[in-house]
DNA sequence: TATTGTTATACTCTATAACTATA
DNA sequence: TATAGTTATAGAGTATAACAATA
């Protein structure tokens, strides 16, 4: 009846992992799986229609969204990658005529990255289509009130995940393996 | 006040993209961002403590979880990658003494992949720790009842995403660009 | 003929470190 | 000296296509 999440833990999960929560683990795993399925829809379309990789699309969206040319360093910060990585991503986009490297008017060490009219055309077609899909899919699956609740839940999870990044790794009780052949 | 999702759309979003929904887009984007933050916690730990990549960990978990040696083809299906990719992942794990390639007793074209005692030790330490983190984080952020609601929402989104994979790409109304310098 | 797994090759994404030009 | 960006190099993950061994 399609009401089961894609990833389930076994009935004996909480016996096997003392202190673990089957519900928490299923939330964690299925949240990732859902996000992966959603992003795959966008990524596949971007690749098939415009031969753009996720990173390429992200750079175009960041520069276009800024409304003005950006320095490579700024792009690197927004994409959470190194400047060396940005250089090769920009090389790729420049070869395909989607971005331009302009000299910075005030500092000759710097560059300003601008998108070309060809890239502007892509963005102007791609973003409405992506946002239409986002609405179709969300509205088809959840009511507005449910979407608000969902957004509230994932906001709390984002906060908790950021906290956890600077917390020690949890140790976890000893596993009780069972119900499977003991090998070795 | 930490009650905002990490990704927000602008106030004029629905004017700029007729037919789009700011709420839907924020759900879509922040769901991905939350999943990424959660997975990064697991991935970083696995890499730092055991020098294992996400794919390497996944193979060990799949074989260990099966409770018996698996054919490479089966591993490829569970990881959603090609057999060619599995070959190189297995090469890596075999070099590090974490899996063994055993001859299949009934079909000499096939192999059976088994994990070594060293890998079993890793899995026995890693999984309890990961599941403890899943519980700590989820229970710290959401009540049990909220977790059940969340799991219900993402189950619906999974179904919708799978449906959408075989549906045509939504077209999206024409964008109304505004409030930014018109370049080119 | 069909299937299993490997090989060879290629591409994307990412990182680090050394380097150049400029500040 | 310090900073911005590039180059060179490396490695992981993935894919495809040709191939050998076996069914």
Short mmCIF file of C-alpha atoms (C1' of nucleotides) in Angstrom, two decimals:
data_model
loop_
_atom_site.label_atom_id
_atom_site.label_comp_id
_atom_site.label_asym_id
_atom_site.label_seq_id
_atom_site.Cartn_x
_atom_site.Cartn_y
_atom_site.Cartn_z
CA UNK A 1 0.00 0.00 0.00
CA UNK A 2 2.74 2.55 -0.70
CA UNK A 3 2.68 3.80 2.89
CA UNK A 4 6.02 2.39 3.88
CA UNK A 5 9.23 4.39 3.73
CA UNK A 6 11.81 2.98 1.33
CA UNK A 7 14.26 2.10 4.08
CA UNK A 8 13.16 0.00 7.05
CA UNK A 9 15.10 -1.40 9.97
CA UNK A 10 14.46 -4.96 11.14
CA UNK A 11 12.17 -5.93 13.99
CA UNK A 12 15.13 -6.78 16.19
CA UNK A 13 16.97 -3.53 15.51
CA UNK A 14 16.66 -2.11 19.02
CA UNK A 15 17.69 -5.44 20.54
CA UNK A 16 20.74 -5.62 18.31
CA UNK A 17 21.76 -2.01 19.02
CA UNK A 18 21.07 -1.24 22.68
CA UNK A 19 20.22 2.42 23.09
CA UNK A 20 19.42 2.94 19.41
CA UNK A 21 15.99 4.00 18.15
CA UNK A 22 14.49 2.34 15.10
CA UNK A 23 12.31 5.38 14.51
CA UNK A 24 15.26 7.78 14.66
CA UNK A 25 17.33 5.62 12.32
CA UNK A 26 14.47 5.32 9.85
CA UNK A 27 13.97 9.10 9.90
CA UNK A 28 17.66 9.68 9.33
CA UNK A 29 18.01 7.18 6.50
CA UNK A 30 14.78 8.00 4.71
CA UNK A 31 15.35 11.74 4.93
CA UNK A 32 18.56 11.22 3.03
CA UNK A 33 16.89 8.90 0.53
CA UNK A 34 14.07 11.37 -0.12
CA UNK A 35 16.49 14.25 -0.60
CA UNK A 36 18.52 12.14 -3.01
CA UNK A 37 15.44 11.31 -5.08
CA UNK A 38 14.37 14.97 -5.18
CA UNK A 39 17.79 16.23 -6.20
CA UNK A 40 18.13 13.52 -8.83
CA UNK A 41 15.07 14.94 -10.58
CA UNK A 42 16.70 18.37 -10.86
CA UNK A 43 20.14 16.99 -11.72
CA UNK A 44 18.89 14.68 -14.44
CA UNK A 45 16.90 17.44 -16.13
CA UNK A 46 19.81 19.87 -15.97
CA UNK A 47 22.15 17.33 -17.47
CA UNK A 48 19.82 16.09 -20.21
CA UNK A 49 18.52 19.45 -21.34
CA UNK A 50 21.59 21.62 -20.88
CA UNK A 51 24.50 19.18 -20.36
CA UNK A 52 25.19 21.01 -17.12
CA UNK A 53 26.59 19.25 -14.07
CA UNK A 54 25.20 20.10 -10.62
CA UNK A 55 28.26 22.23 -9.85
CA UNK A 56 28.04 24.02 -13.17
CA UNK A 57 24.38 24.80 -12.54
CA UNK A 58 25.19 25.98 -9.05
CA UNK A 59 27.79 28.45 -10.27
CA UNK A 60 25.45 29.88 -12.89
CA UNK A 61 22.67 30.17 -10.30
CA UNK A 62 24.93 31.84 -7.75
CA UNK A 63 26.31 34.42 -10.18
CA UNK A 64 22.94 35.07 -11.77
CA UNK A 65 21.26 35.27 -8.39
CA UNK A 66 23.80 37.81 -7.16
CA UNK A 67 22.70 40.12 -9.95
CA UNK A 68 26.27 41.20 -10.55
CA UNK A 69 29.63 39.65 -11.42
CA UNK A 70 31.36 37.90 -8.52
CA UNK A 71 34.99 37.19 -7.64
CA UNK A 72 36.07 33.53 -7.82
CA UNK A 73 36.84 33.62 -4.10
CA UNK A 74 33.25 34.57 -3.35
CA UNK A 75 31.97 31.78 -5.55
CA UNK A 76 34.24 29.32 -3.76
CA UNK A 77 32.83 30.42 -0.40
CA UNK A 78 29.24 30.02 -1.53
CA UNK A 79 29.86 26.59 -3.03
CA UNK A 80 31.92 25.48 -0.01
CA UNK A 81 34.86 24.42 -2.19
CA UNK A 82 38.46 25.62 -2.64
CA UNK A 83 39.51 28.28 -5.14
CA UNK A 84 41.47 25.61 -7.01
CA UNK A 85 38.25 23.69 -7.57
CA UNK A 86 36.47 26.83 -8.71
CA UNK A 87 39.19 27.51 -11.27
CA UNK A 88 38.56 24.21 -13.03
CA UNK A 89 34.80 24.57 -12.85
CA UNK A 90 35.11 28.05 -14.39
CA UNK A 91 37.47 26.72 -17.09
CA UNK A 92 34.75 24.31 -18.08
CA UNK A 93 32.00 26.91 -18.18
CA UNK A 94 34.20 29.39 -20.02
CA UNK A 95 35.08 26.83 -22.70
CA UNK A 96 31.38 26.34 -23.29
CA UNK A 97 30.75 30.06 -23.50
CA UNK A 98 28.66 30.27 -20.34
CA UNK A 99 30.80 32.56 -18.20
CA UNK A 100 33.33 35.31 -18.80
CA UNK A 101 36.36 36.28 -16.75
CA UNK A 102 36.48 40.05 -16.53
CA UNK A 103 39.34 42.07 -15.04
CA UNK A 104 38.52 43.59 -11.67
CA UNK A 105 38.51 47.37 -12.01
CA UNK A 106 40.17 48.04 -8.66
CA UNK A 107 42.51 45.15 -7.95
CA UNK A 108 44.46 43.57 -10.74
CA UNK A 109 44.93 40.33 -8.80
CA UNK A 110 41.19 39.75 -8.83
CA UNK A 111 38.68 38.72 -11.45
CA UNK A 112 34.98 39.24 -11.84
CA UNK A 113 32.95 36.32 -13.15
CA UNK A 114 29.94 37.20 -15.25
CA UNK A 115 27.47 34.94 -17.04
CA UNK A 116 26.97 35.26 -20.78
CA UNK A 117 23.64 35.84 -22.56
CA UNK A 118 23.66 32.12 -23.47
CA UNK A 119 23.86 31.23 -19.80
CA UNK A 120 21.22 33.81 -18.94
CA UNK A 121 18.89 32.10 -21.42
CA UNK A 122 19.52 28.73 -19.80
CA UNK A 123 18.89 30.09 -16.32
CA UNK A 124 15.72 31.83 -17.45
CA UNK A 125 14.32 28.56 -18.75
CA UNK A 126 15.73 26.22 -16.16
CA UNK A 127 14.75 27.98 -12.94
CA UNK A 128 11.02 28.35 -13.72
CA UNK A 129 10.91 24.69 -14.67
CA UNK A 130 12.69 23.59 -11.51
CA UNK A 131 10.48 25.73 -9.32
CA UNK A 132 7.38 24.41 -11.07
CA UNK A 133 8.50 20.90 -10.31
CA UNK A 134 9.13 21.79 -6.70
CA UNK A 135 5.61 23.12 -6.37
CA UNK A 136 3.96 20.25 -8.30
CA UNK A 137 5.72 17.64 -6.26
CA UNK A 138 5.28 19.23 -2.85
CA UNK A 139 1.66 20.24 -3.42
CA UNK A 140 0.90 16.78 -4.80
CA UNK A 141 2.29 15.05 -1.74
CA UNK A 142 1.53 17.38 1.18
CA UNK A 143 -0.99 20.04 2.14
CA UNK A 144 0.23 23.57 2.79
CA UNK A 145 -0.11 23.02 6.50
CA UNK A 146 1.89 19.80 6.27
CA UNK A 147 4.59 21.59 4.28
CA UNK A 148 4.84 24.18 7.03
CA UNK A 149 5.18 21.47 9.64
CA UNK A 150 7.79 19.69 7.55
CA UNK A 151 9.80 22.88 7.13
CA UNK A 152 9.66 23.38 10.89
CA UNK A 153 10.93 19.87 11.53
CA UNK A 154 13.81 20.09 9.10
CA UNK A 155 14.75 23.51 10.46
CA UNK A 156 15.15 21.90 13.87
CA UNK A 157 17.18 19.07 12.36
CA UNK A 158 19.47 21.57 10.62
CA UNK A 159 20.13 23.30 13.92
CA UNK A 160 20.78 19.98 15.65
CA UNK A 161 23.13 18.82 12.88
CA UNK A 162 25.15 22.04 13.06
CA UNK A 163 25.42 21.66 16.84
CA UNK A 164 26.51 18.05 16.44
CA UNK A 165 29.36 18.99 14.12
CA UNK A 166 31.29 20.43 17.05
CA UNK A 167 30.26 17.73 19.52
CA UNK A 168 32.21 14.53 20.24
CA UNK A 169 31.33 11.38 18.34
CA UNK A 170 28.80 9.34 20.34
CA UNK A 171 30.24 6.06 21.52
CA UNK A 172 27.27 3.71 21.27
CA UNK A 173 26.68 0.63 23.41
CA UNK A 174 28.11 -2.73 22.40
CA UNK A 175 26.26 -4.41 19.60
CA UNK A 176 24.44 -7.68 20.24
CA UNK A 177 24.78 -9.55 16.98
CA UNK A 178 22.23 -12.24 16.52
CA UNK A 179 20.13 -14.14 14.05
CA UNK A 180 22.86 -14.42 11.49
CA UNK A 181 25.49 -17.07 10.87
CA UNK A 182 28.66 -16.34 12.82
CA UNK A 183 31.40 -16.31 10.25
CA UNK A 184 35.20 -16.32 10.45
CA UNK B 1 16.45 33.11 17.04
CA UNK B 2 17.50 29.89 15.26
CA UNK B 3 13.98 29.30 13.91
CA UNK B 4 14.77 30.04 10.30
CA UNK B 5 15.68 27.35 7.80
CA UNK B 6 19.16 27.76 6.32
CA UNK B 7 17.86 28.45 2.83
CA UNK B 8 15.27 31.17 2.24
CA UNK B 9 13.75 32.50 -0.96
CA UNK B 10 13.31 36.21 -1.43
CA UNK B 11 10.12 38.12 -0.73
CA UNK B 12 9.48 38.59 -4.45
CA UNK B 13 10.03 34.91 -5.31
CA UNK B 14 6.45 34.16 -6.31
CA UNK B 15 6.27 37.34 -8.36
CA UNK B 16 9.45 36.48 -10.18
CA UNK B 17 8.39 32.89 -10.86
CA UNK B 18 4.66 32.85 -11.64
CA UNK B 19 3.12 29.59 -10.51
CA UNK B 20 5.97 28.72 -8.17
CA UNK B 21 5.53 28.32 -4.43
CA UNK B 22 8.06 29.79 -2.04
CA UNK B 23 7.04 27.29 0.61
CA UNK B 24 7.50 24.32 -1.71
CA UNK B 25 10.88 25.58 -2.89
CA UNK B 26 12.04 26.16 0.66
CA UNK B 27 10.93 22.66 1.66
CA UNK B 28 12.73 21.16 -1.33
CA UNK B 29 15.98 23.05 -0.81
CA UNK B 30 16.13 22.74 2.97
CA UNK B 31 15.27 19.06 2.91
CA UNK B 32 18.34 18.53 0.78
CA UNK B 33 20.45 20.77 3.00
CA UNK B 34 19.36 18.97 6.16
CA UNK B 35 20.06 15.56 4.63
CA UNK B 36 23.48 16.75 3.53
CA UNK B 37 24.34 17.97 7.04
CA UNK B 38 23.16 14.70 8.59
CA UNK B 39 25.09 12.54 6.16
CA UNK B 40 28.22 14.64 6.56
CA UNK B 41 28.26 13.72 10.24
CA UNK B 42 28.35 10.02 9.42
CA UNK B 43 30.75 10.43 6.51
CA UNK B 44 33.26 12.49 8.42
CA UNK B 45 33.36 10.06 11.30
CA UNK B 46 33.74 7.06 8.99
CA UNK B 47 36.57 8.73 7.13
CA UNK B 48 38.44 10.02 10.17
CA UNK B 49 38.17 6.92 12.31
CA UNK B 50 38.40 4.20 9.67
CA UNK B 51 39.59 5.95 6.47
CA UNK B 52 36.49 4.55 4.78
CA UNK B 53 34.66 6.40 2.01
CA UNK B 54 30.85 6.43 1.99
CA UNK B 55 30.81 3.82 -0.78
CA UNK B 56 33.28 1.63 1.04
CA UNK B 57 31.22 1.81 4.19
CA UNK B 58 28.08 1.05 2.23
CA UNK B 59 29.55 -2.11 0.75
CA UNK B 60 30.70 -3.36 4.13
CA UNK B 61 27.30 -2.59 5.64
CA UNK B 62 25.43 -4.31 2.81
CA UNK B 63 27.51 -7.48 2.92
CA UNK B 64 27.56 -7.59 6.70
CA UNK B 65 23.85 -6.87 6.89
CA UNK B 66 23.08 -9.69 4.45
CA UNK B 67 24.63 -12.09 6.93
CA UNK B 68 26.24 -14.05 4.11
CA UNK B 69 28.62 -13.45 1.19
CA UNK B 70 27.05 -11.68 -1.79
CA UNK B 71 27.74 -11.70 -5.54
CA UNK B 72 29.15 -8.45 -6.96
CA UNK B 73 26.06 -8.12 -9.14
CA UNK B 74 23.85 -8.10 -6.05
CA UNK B 75 26.05 -5.49 -4.40
CA UNK B 76 25.83 -3.34 -7.54
CA UNK B 77 22.03 -3.54 -7.45
CA UNK B 78 21.83 -2.55 -3.79
CA UNK B 79 24.23 0.38 -4.27
CA UNK B 80 22.54 1.46 -7.50
CA UNK B 81 25.82 1.46 -9.43
CA UNK B 82 27.22 -0.58 -12.33
CA UNK B 83 29.23 -3.77 -11.90
CA UNK B 84 32.23 -1.95 -13.33
CA UNK B 85 32.07 0.53 -10.47
CA UNK B 86 31.71 -2.27 -7.95
CA UNK B 87 34.85 -3.95 -9.29
CA UNK B 88 36.99 -0.92 -8.51
CA UNK B 89 35.36 -0.38 -5.11
CA UNK B 90 36.04 -4.03 -4.26
CA UNK B 91 39.64 -3.72 -5.49
CA UNK B 92 40.12 -0.95 -2.99
CA UNK B 93 38.58 -2.82 -0.06
CA UNK B 94 40.45 -6.03 -0.95
CA UNK B 95 43.79 -4.20 -1.03
CA UNK B 96 43.09 -2.97 2.49
CA UNK B 97 42.15 -6.43 3.71
CA UNK B 98 38.50 -5.64 4.33
CA UNK B 99 36.81 -8.01 1.86
CA UNK B 100 37.63 -11.31 0.22
CA UNK B 101 36.65 -12.58 -3.22
CA UNK B 102 35.62 -16.22 -2.87
CA UNK B 103 34.83 -18.54 -5.78
CA UNK B 104 31.13 -19.27 -6.18
CA UNK B 105 30.56 -22.96 -5.49
CA UNK B 106 27.94 -23.44 -8.20
CA UNK B 107 28.80 -21.06 -11.04
CA UNK B 108 32.38 -20.41 -11.95
CA UNK B 109 31.57 -17.09 -13.62
CA UNK B 110 30.42 -15.70 -10.29
CA UNK B 111 32.15 -14.60 -7.12
CA UNK B 112 31.05 -14.32 -3.53
CA UNK B 113 32.17 -11.28 -1.58
CA UNK B 114 32.75 -11.78 2.11
CA UNK B 115 33.98 -9.34 4.73
CA UNK B 116 37.08 -10.13 6.77
CA UNK B 117 37.31 -10.21 10.59
CA UNK B 118 39.02 -6.79 10.39
CA UNK B 119 35.99 -5.38 8.57
CA UNK B 120 33.63 -7.11 10.98
CA UNK B 121 35.40 -5.36 13.84
CA UNK B 122 34.98 -2.01 12.12
CA UNK B 123 31.30 -2.60 11.46
CA UNK B 124 30.71 -3.74 15.04
CA UNK B 125 32.14 -0.48 16.35
CA UNK B 126 30.88 1.87 13.67
CA UNK B 127 27.21 0.91 13.46
CA UNK B 128 26.41 1.30 17.19
CA UNK B 129 28.07 4.69 17.13
CA UNK B 130 26.17 5.83 14.05
CA UNK B 131 22.86 4.61 15.42
CA UNK B 132 23.56 6.32 18.74
CA UNK B 133 24.11 9.56 16.89
CA UNK B 134 20.92 9.10 14.93
CA UNK B 135 18.98 8.69 18.15
CA UNK B 136 20.71 11.53 20.01
CA UNK B 137 20.19 13.96 17.18
CA UNK B 138 16.59 13.04 16.35
CA UNK B 139 15.47 12.81 19.98
CA UNK B 140 17.21 16.09 20.73
CA UNK B 141 15.42 17.89 17.91
CA UNK B 142 11.99 16.26 17.69
CA UNK B 143 9.53 14.43 19.94
CA UNK B 144 8.61 10.86 19.10
CA UNK B 145 5.31 12.03 17.75
CA UNK B 146 7.02 14.62 15.56
CA UNK B 147 9.43 11.99 14.28
CA UNK B 148 6.46 9.83 13.28
CA UNK B 149 4.89 12.77 11.46
CA UNK B 150 8.18 13.56 9.75
CA UNK B 151 8.60 9.96 8.62
CA UNK B 152 5.08 10.07 7.21
CA UNK B 153 5.80 13.25 5.26
CA UNK B 154 9.02 11.99 3.77
CA UNK B 155 7.39 8.69 2.87
CA UNK B 156 4.87 10.66 0.80
CA UNK B 157 7.66 12.69 -0.77
CA UNK B 158 9.54 9.50 -1.69
CA UNK B 159 6.43 8.18 -3.44
CA UNK B 160 5.92 11.47 -5.25
CA UNK B 161 9.55 11.62 -6.35
CA UNK B 162 9.43 8.09 -7.73
CA UNK B 163 6.25 8.96 -9.65
CA UNK B 164 7.86 12.11 -11.00
CA UNK B 165 10.82 10.20 -12.41
CA UNK B 166 8.63 8.79 -15.15
CA UNK B 167 6.62 11.99 -15.68
CA UNK B 168 7.46 14.73 -18.20
CA UNK B 169 9.55 17.69 -17.08
CA UNK B 170 7.26 20.53 -15.95
CA UNK B 171 7.51 23.52 -18.23
CA UNK B 172 7.13 26.45 -15.84
CA UNK B 173 5.73 29.86 -16.69
CA UNK B 174 7.94 32.61 -18.04
CA UNK B 175 10.13 34.23 -15.48
CA UNK B 176 9.63 37.88 -14.62
CA UNK B 177 13.08 39.15 -13.84
CA UNK B 178 13.13 42.25 -11.74
CA UNK B 179 14.97 44.21 -9.14
CA UNK B 180 18.39 43.49 -10.55
CA UNK B 181 20.56 45.29 -13.07
CA UNK B 182 19.81 44.15 -16.61
CA UNK B 183 23.13 43.10 -18.02
CA UNK B 184 24.31 42.25 -21.54
"C1'" DT C 1 24.10 -16.92 -27.31
"C1'" DA C 2 23.76 -14.91 -22.72
"C1'" DT C 3 25.82 -13.77 -18.36
"C1'" DT C 4 29.55 -12.50 -14.93
"C1'" DG C 5 33.07 -9.90 -13.76
"C1'" DT C 6 37.30 -7.37 -15.32
"C1'" DT C 7 39.84 -4.15 -18.00
"C1'" DA C 8 40.63 0.06 -20.28
"C1'" DT C 9 39.33 4.50 -20.69
"C1'" DA C 10 37.23 8.77 -19.60
"C1'" DC C 11 34.90 12.36 -17.12
"C1'" DT C 12 33.47 15.09 -12.93
"C1'" DC C 13 34.41 16.76 -8.58
"C1'" DT C 14 37.42 17.68 -5.23
"C1'" DA C 15 41.86 18.62 -2.71
"C1'" DT C 16 46.75 20.23 -1.82
"C1'" DA C 17 50.91 22.56 -2.83
"C1'" DA C 18 53.83 25.29 -5.59
"C1'" DC C 19 53.71 29.26 -8.34
"C1'" DT C 20 52.80 34.11 -10.56
"C1'" DA C 21 51.22 38.54 -10.43
"C1'" DT C 22 49.80 42.03 -7.71
"C1'" DA C 23 48.96 44.52 -3.42
"C1'" DT D 1 54.68 39.81 3.29
"C1'" DA D 2 50.01 38.69 2.14
"C1'" DT D 3 46.43 37.80 -1.19
"C1'" DA D 4 44.02 36.16 -5.71
"C1'" DG D 5 43.94 33.05 -8.90
"C1'" DT D 6 46.24 29.34 -11.73
"C1'" DT D 7 48.79 25.23 -12.54
"C1'" DA D 8 50.11 20.65 -11.68
"C1'" DT D 9 49.04 16.66 -9.63
"C1'" DA D 10 46.34 13.33 -7.28
"C1'" DG D 11 42.55 10.46 -5.91
"C1'" DA D 12 37.65 8.97 -5.39
"C1'" DG D 13 33.54 7.78 -7.65
"C1'" DT D 14 31.16 6.87 -11.54
"C1'" DA D 15 30.14 5.40 -16.43
"C1'" DT D 16 30.59 2.89 -20.94
"C1'" DA D 17 32.33 -0.48 -24.04
"C1'" DA D 18 35.16 -4.29 -25.26
"C1'" DC D 19 36.65 -8.60 -23.52
"C1'" DA D 20 37.48 -13.45 -21.43
"C1'" DA D 21 35.64 -17.17 -19.05
"C1'" DT D 22 31.82 -19.75 -18.25
"C1'" DA D 23 27.02 -21.18 -18.69
#
